[in-house]
Amino acid sequence: MKIRTRIAFWNVRTLSDDSRLAQAEAVMLGYNLQILGLSEVRRHGFGELRTSRGLTLLYSGKENEADVREYGVGLLLSNVAKKSLVDWKPISDRIMYARFNSRVRKISIVQCYAPTNASSEDTKDDFYNALNATLRSIKRQDIVIVMGDLNAKVGRVNAGRERHMGTQGLGVCNENGDRFIDFCQNHDLTIGGTLFIHGDHHKYTWNSQYCRIQNSLQILYKNFFLR
């Protein structure tokens, strides 16, 4: 019998207090998710805790408590997912890694929160250097999922990039988008958010009177799609 595992991700803006954590739990349980990736968790340090509803939160944040109001990533796990957890590692306040058992192969999940397009080149370089190193450390036979808020616009043009992205992006590719696509090509990842047809209003996270920002929450697949 096949068992479906539901995986999702969310930019929560903060899980620094219990009321926000309870809100994330309610969403997770409402959608019957087993693994929920989280960006902007904003908790101090790193650790593992049991929630009031019996779920498990793994989190990786800033070491300096004075900076805790920024960044941070996490994974919220159901009891089934927690039992399948083999190992996890906090990489930084923007990247964490977890490995799970499955019936076919091990599944490696990397949850991340990328710098915005306006961030300095050094900040972007540091993030992608750490992300590249994390991907290189994963066993080649694993199913690999990279997900989170990548803060990038990749656009619709995929000429020469057909293996790594579809044509269902939004807007025009920006600098972060170029970095993001290069990363995907280097690790043979496919940008799942560009493969499926959705209305444009489902492809951006917010809008203003000046612009629409592409939905940069992305899930990337390796050893899973297009193989």
Short mmCIF file of C-alpha atoms in Angstrom, two decimals:
data_model
loop_
_atom_site.label_atom_id
_atom_site.label_comp_id
_atom_site.label_asym_id
_atom_site.label_seq_id
_atom_site.Cartn_x
_atom_site.Cartn_y
_atom_site.Cartn_z
CA MET A 1 0.00 0.00 0.00
CA LYS A 2 1.31 3.42 -0.97
CA ILE A 3 1.50 6.04 1.76
CA ARG A 4 1.39 9.69 0.71
CA THR A 5 3.68 12.10 2.56
CA ARG A 6 2.58 15.72 2.36
CA ILE A 7 5.39 18.29 2.52
CA ALA A 8 4.96 22.07 2.42
CA PHE A 9 6.77 25.27 3.40
CA TRP A 10 5.77 28.67 4.72
CA ASN A 11 7.35 32.04 5.44
CA VAL A 12 5.88 32.59 8.91
CA ARG A 13 7.56 35.97 9.67
CA THR A 14 8.08 34.83 13.27
CA LEU A 15 7.63 31.87 15.59
CA SER A 16 9.25 33.61 18.51
CA ASP A 17 6.27 33.10 20.82
CA ASP A 18 3.99 30.16 21.57
CA SER A 19 0.88 31.73 20.04
CA ARG A 20 2.54 31.94 16.61
CA LEU A 21 3.80 28.38 16.94
CA ALA A 22 0.27 27.22 17.76
CA GLN A 23 -0.96 29.00 14.62
CA ALA A 24 1.58 27.16 12.47
CA GLU A 25 0.59 23.86 14.10
CA ALA A 26 -3.07 24.47 13.31
CA VAL A 27 -2.29 25.12 9.64
CA MET A 28 -0.11 22.02 9.45
CA LEU A 29 -2.72 19.77 11.02
CA GLY A 30 -5.50 21.32 8.95
CA TYR A 31 -3.73 20.41 5.71
CA ASN A 32 -2.68 16.98 7.04
CA LEU A 33 1.00 17.74 6.48
CA GLN A 34 3.81 15.52 7.73
CA ILE A 35 6.65 18.03 7.19
CA LEU A 36 6.29 21.82 7.18
CA GLY A 37 9.37 23.89 6.27
CA LEU A 38 9.53 27.33 7.92
CA SER A 39 11.37 30.53 7.02
CA GLU A 40 11.85 33.55 9.33
CA VAL A 41 11.37 31.48 12.48
CA ARG A 42 13.34 34.07 14.52
CA ARG A 43 14.28 31.85 17.44
CA HIS A 44 17.55 32.11 19.32
CA GLY A 45 20.22 29.47 18.65
CA PHE A 46 19.22 26.02 17.49
CA GLY A 47 17.38 23.13 19.02
CA GLU A 48 14.51 20.68 19.09
CA LEU A 49 11.29 21.05 21.05
CA ARG A 50 7.99 19.26 21.54
CA THR A 51 4.93 21.40 20.91
CA SER A 52 1.68 21.52 22.88
CA ARG A 53 -0.02 19.39 20.21
CA GLY A 54 2.72 16.77 20.18
CA LEU A 55 4.53 17.90 17.04
CA THR A 56 8.31 18.41 16.87
CA LEU A 57 9.97 21.69 15.90
CA LEU A 58 13.58 21.66 14.70
CA TYR A 59 15.00 25.16 14.38
CA SER A 60 18.21 26.97 13.49
CA GLY A 61 18.61 30.68 14.25
CA LYS A 62 21.10 33.39 15.14
CA GLU A 63 23.55 32.68 17.93
CA ASN A 64 23.44 36.26 19.19
CA GLU A 65 20.20 36.75 21.10
CA ALA A 66 20.21 40.47 20.27
CA ASP A 67 19.71 39.58 16.57
CA VAL A 68 17.00 37.00 17.14
CA ARG A 69 14.34 39.14 15.43
CA GLU A 70 15.88 38.30 12.04
CA TYR A 71 15.99 35.22 9.82
CA GLY A 72 15.91 31.69 11.22
CA VAL A 73 14.64 28.46 9.62
CA GLY A 74 12.84 25.41 10.93
CA LEU A 75 11.03 22.16 10.21
CA LEU A 76 7.78 21.21 11.94
CA LEU A 77 7.32 17.44 11.97
CA SER A 78 4.38 15.14 12.60
CA ASN A 79 4.88 12.11 14.84
CA VAL A 80 5.27 9.90 11.75
CA ALA A 81 7.92 12.21 10.26
CA LYS A 82 9.75 12.42 13.60
CA LYS A 83 9.96 8.61 13.78
CA SER A 84 11.46 8.61 10.27
CA LEU A 85 14.05 11.28 11.12
CA VAL A 86 17.58 9.88 10.78
CA ASP A 87 19.58 13.02 11.44
CA TRP A 88 19.39 16.79 11.24
CA LYS A 89 21.91 19.61 11.26
CA PRO A 90 21.60 23.38 11.81
CA ILE A 91 23.87 25.01 9.23
CA SER A 92 23.17 28.69 9.91
CA ASP A 93 20.31 31.10 10.57
CA ARG A 94 19.39 30.67 6.88
CA ILE A 95 19.96 26.96 6.22
CA MET A 96 19.20 23.65 7.93
CA TYR A 97 19.31 20.04 6.81
CA ALA A 98 17.37 16.91 7.78
CA ARG A 99 17.45 13.32 6.53
CA PHE A 100 14.54 10.88 6.68
CA ASN A 101 13.95 7.19 6.10
CA SER A 102 11.51 6.16 3.38
CA ARG A 103 10.53 2.88 1.76
CA VAL A 104 12.50 3.60 -1.39
CA ARG A 105 15.53 5.72 -0.47
CA LYS A 106 16.59 8.19 2.17
CA ILE A 107 15.12 11.68 1.70
CA SER A 108 17.32 14.71 2.38
CA ILE A 109 15.52 18.02 2.93
CA VAL A 110 17.26 21.40 3.00
CA GLN A 111 15.15 24.27 4.33
CA CYS A 112 16.48 27.74 3.56
CA TYR A 113 15.79 31.46 3.61
CA ALA A 114 17.81 33.38 1.00
CA PRO A 115 18.91 37.04 1.22
CA THR A 116 16.76 39.53 -0.65
CA ASN A 117 17.83 40.97 -4.00
CA ALA A 118 18.80 44.21 -2.24
CA SER A 119 21.27 42.44 0.08
CA SER A 120 25.01 42.91 -0.34
CA GLU A 121 27.00 40.71 -2.70
CA ASP A 122 28.99 39.35 0.26
CA THR A 123 25.79 38.30 2.05
CA LYS A 124 24.53 36.52 -1.07
CA ASP A 125 27.91 34.86 -1.65
CA ASP A 126 28.00 33.60 1.95
CA PHE A 127 24.51 32.12 1.63
CA TYR A 128 25.13 30.30 -1.65
CA ASN A 129 28.57 29.10 -0.56
CA ALA A 130 26.99 27.51 2.51
CA LEU A 131 24.08 26.13 0.46
CA ASN A 132 26.45 24.63 -2.13
CA ALA A 133 28.53 23.04 0.63
CA THR A 134 25.38 21.56 2.18
CA LEU A 135 24.27 20.01 -1.11
CA ARG A 136 27.73 18.57 -1.74
CA SER A 137 27.61 16.82 1.66
CA ILE A 138 24.40 14.91 0.83
CA LYS A 139 24.72 11.30 -0.31
CA ARG A 140 24.25 10.98 -4.06
CA GLN A 141 21.66 8.20 -3.80
CA ASP A 142 19.27 10.30 -1.66
CA ILE A 143 16.11 11.94 -2.92
CA VAL A 144 16.91 15.63 -2.43
CA ILE A 145 14.38 18.39 -1.73
CA VAL A 146 15.50 22.00 -1.28
CA MET A 147 12.69 24.30 -0.21
CA GLY A 148 11.99 27.67 1.36
CA ASP A 149 11.90 31.37 0.58
CA LEU A 150 14.54 31.86 -2.12
CA ASN A 151 13.78 35.58 -2.65
CA ALA A 152 14.35 35.28 -6.40
CA LYS A 153 12.47 35.97 -9.63
CA VAL A 154 13.28 33.47 -12.38
CA GLY A 155 10.76 34.65 -15.00
CA ARG A 156 9.20 32.56 -17.75
CA VAL A 157 12.06 32.14 -20.23
CA ASN A 158 13.67 28.72 -19.87
CA ALA A 159 15.54 28.39 -23.17
CA GLY A 160 18.58 26.23 -22.53
CA ARG A 161 17.32 25.57 -19.01
CA GLU A 162 14.46 23.20 -19.76
CA ARG A 163 15.76 20.46 -17.47
CA HIS A 164 15.91 22.80 -14.49
CA MET A 165 12.86 25.07 -14.84
CA GLY A 166 9.53 25.36 -16.60
CA THR A 167 7.76 28.36 -18.13
CA GLN A 168 5.31 29.11 -15.32
CA GLY A 169 7.37 31.70 -13.44
CA LEU A 170 6.36 35.35 -13.14
CA GLY A 171 8.02 38.60 -14.14
CA VAL A 172 11.56 39.04 -15.42
CA CYS A 173 14.54 37.17 -14.02
CA ASN A 174 16.56 39.33 -11.59
CA GLU A 175 20.07 38.99 -10.15
CA ASN A 176 18.90 36.66 -7.40
CA GLY A 177 17.08 34.65 -10.05
CA ASP A 178 20.30 34.18 -12.03
CA ARG A 179 22.11 33.01 -8.89
CA PHE A 180 19.25 30.68 -8.06
CA ILE A 181 19.15 29.11 -11.53
CA ASP A 182 22.94 28.66 -11.57
CA PHE A 183 22.67 26.88 -8.24
CA CYS A 184 19.96 24.56 -9.62
CA GLN A 185 22.02 23.76 -12.71
CA ASN A 186 25.13 23.04 -10.65
CA HIS A 187 23.24 20.49 -8.53
CA ASP A 188 20.83 19.17 -11.18
CA LEU A 189 17.77 20.49 -9.36
CA THR A 190 14.38 21.27 -10.91
CA ILE A 191 12.40 24.36 -9.82
CA GLY A 192 9.01 22.87 -9.02
CA GLY A 193 7.21 26.21 -8.81
CA THR A 194 7.79 26.86 -12.52
CA LEU A 195 6.38 23.54 -13.76
CA PHE A 196 2.68 23.80 -12.96
CA ILE A 197 0.06 26.11 -14.44
CA HIS A 198 -1.49 28.52 -11.91
CA GLY A 199 -3.14 31.90 -12.18
CA ASP A 200 -0.69 34.80 -11.87
CA HIS A 201 -2.37 35.89 -8.63
CA HIS A 202 -1.10 32.64 -7.09
CA LYS A 203 2.49 33.28 -8.17
CA TYR A 204 3.42 36.25 -5.99
CA THR A 205 3.47 36.74 -2.25
CA TRP A 206 2.26 40.36 -2.08
CA ASN A 207 1.57 43.36 -4.26
CA SER A 208 1.59 47.13 -3.93
CA GLN A 209 0.60 50.08 -6.09
CA TYR A 210 4.13 49.96 -7.53
CA CYS A 211 4.90 46.31 -8.29
CA ARG A 212 4.14 42.66 -7.89
CA ILE A 213 6.73 40.49 -6.21
CA GLN A 214 6.99 36.94 -7.52
CA ASN A 215 6.20 34.19 -5.09
CA SER A 216 9.74 33.15 -4.22
CA LEU A 217 8.71 30.22 -2.05
CA GLN A 218 10.14 27.37 -4.08
CA ILE A 219 10.59 23.66 -3.85
CA LEU A 220 13.43 22.02 -5.77
CA TYR A 221 13.68 18.36 -6.59
CA LYS A 222 16.54 15.99 -7.39
CA ASN A 223 16.25 12.26 -8.01
CA PHE A 224 12.51 12.84 -7.95
CA PHE A 225 11.29 14.74 -11.04
CA LEU A 226 12.34 14.43 -14.68
CA ARG A 227 14.58 11.41 -14.07
#
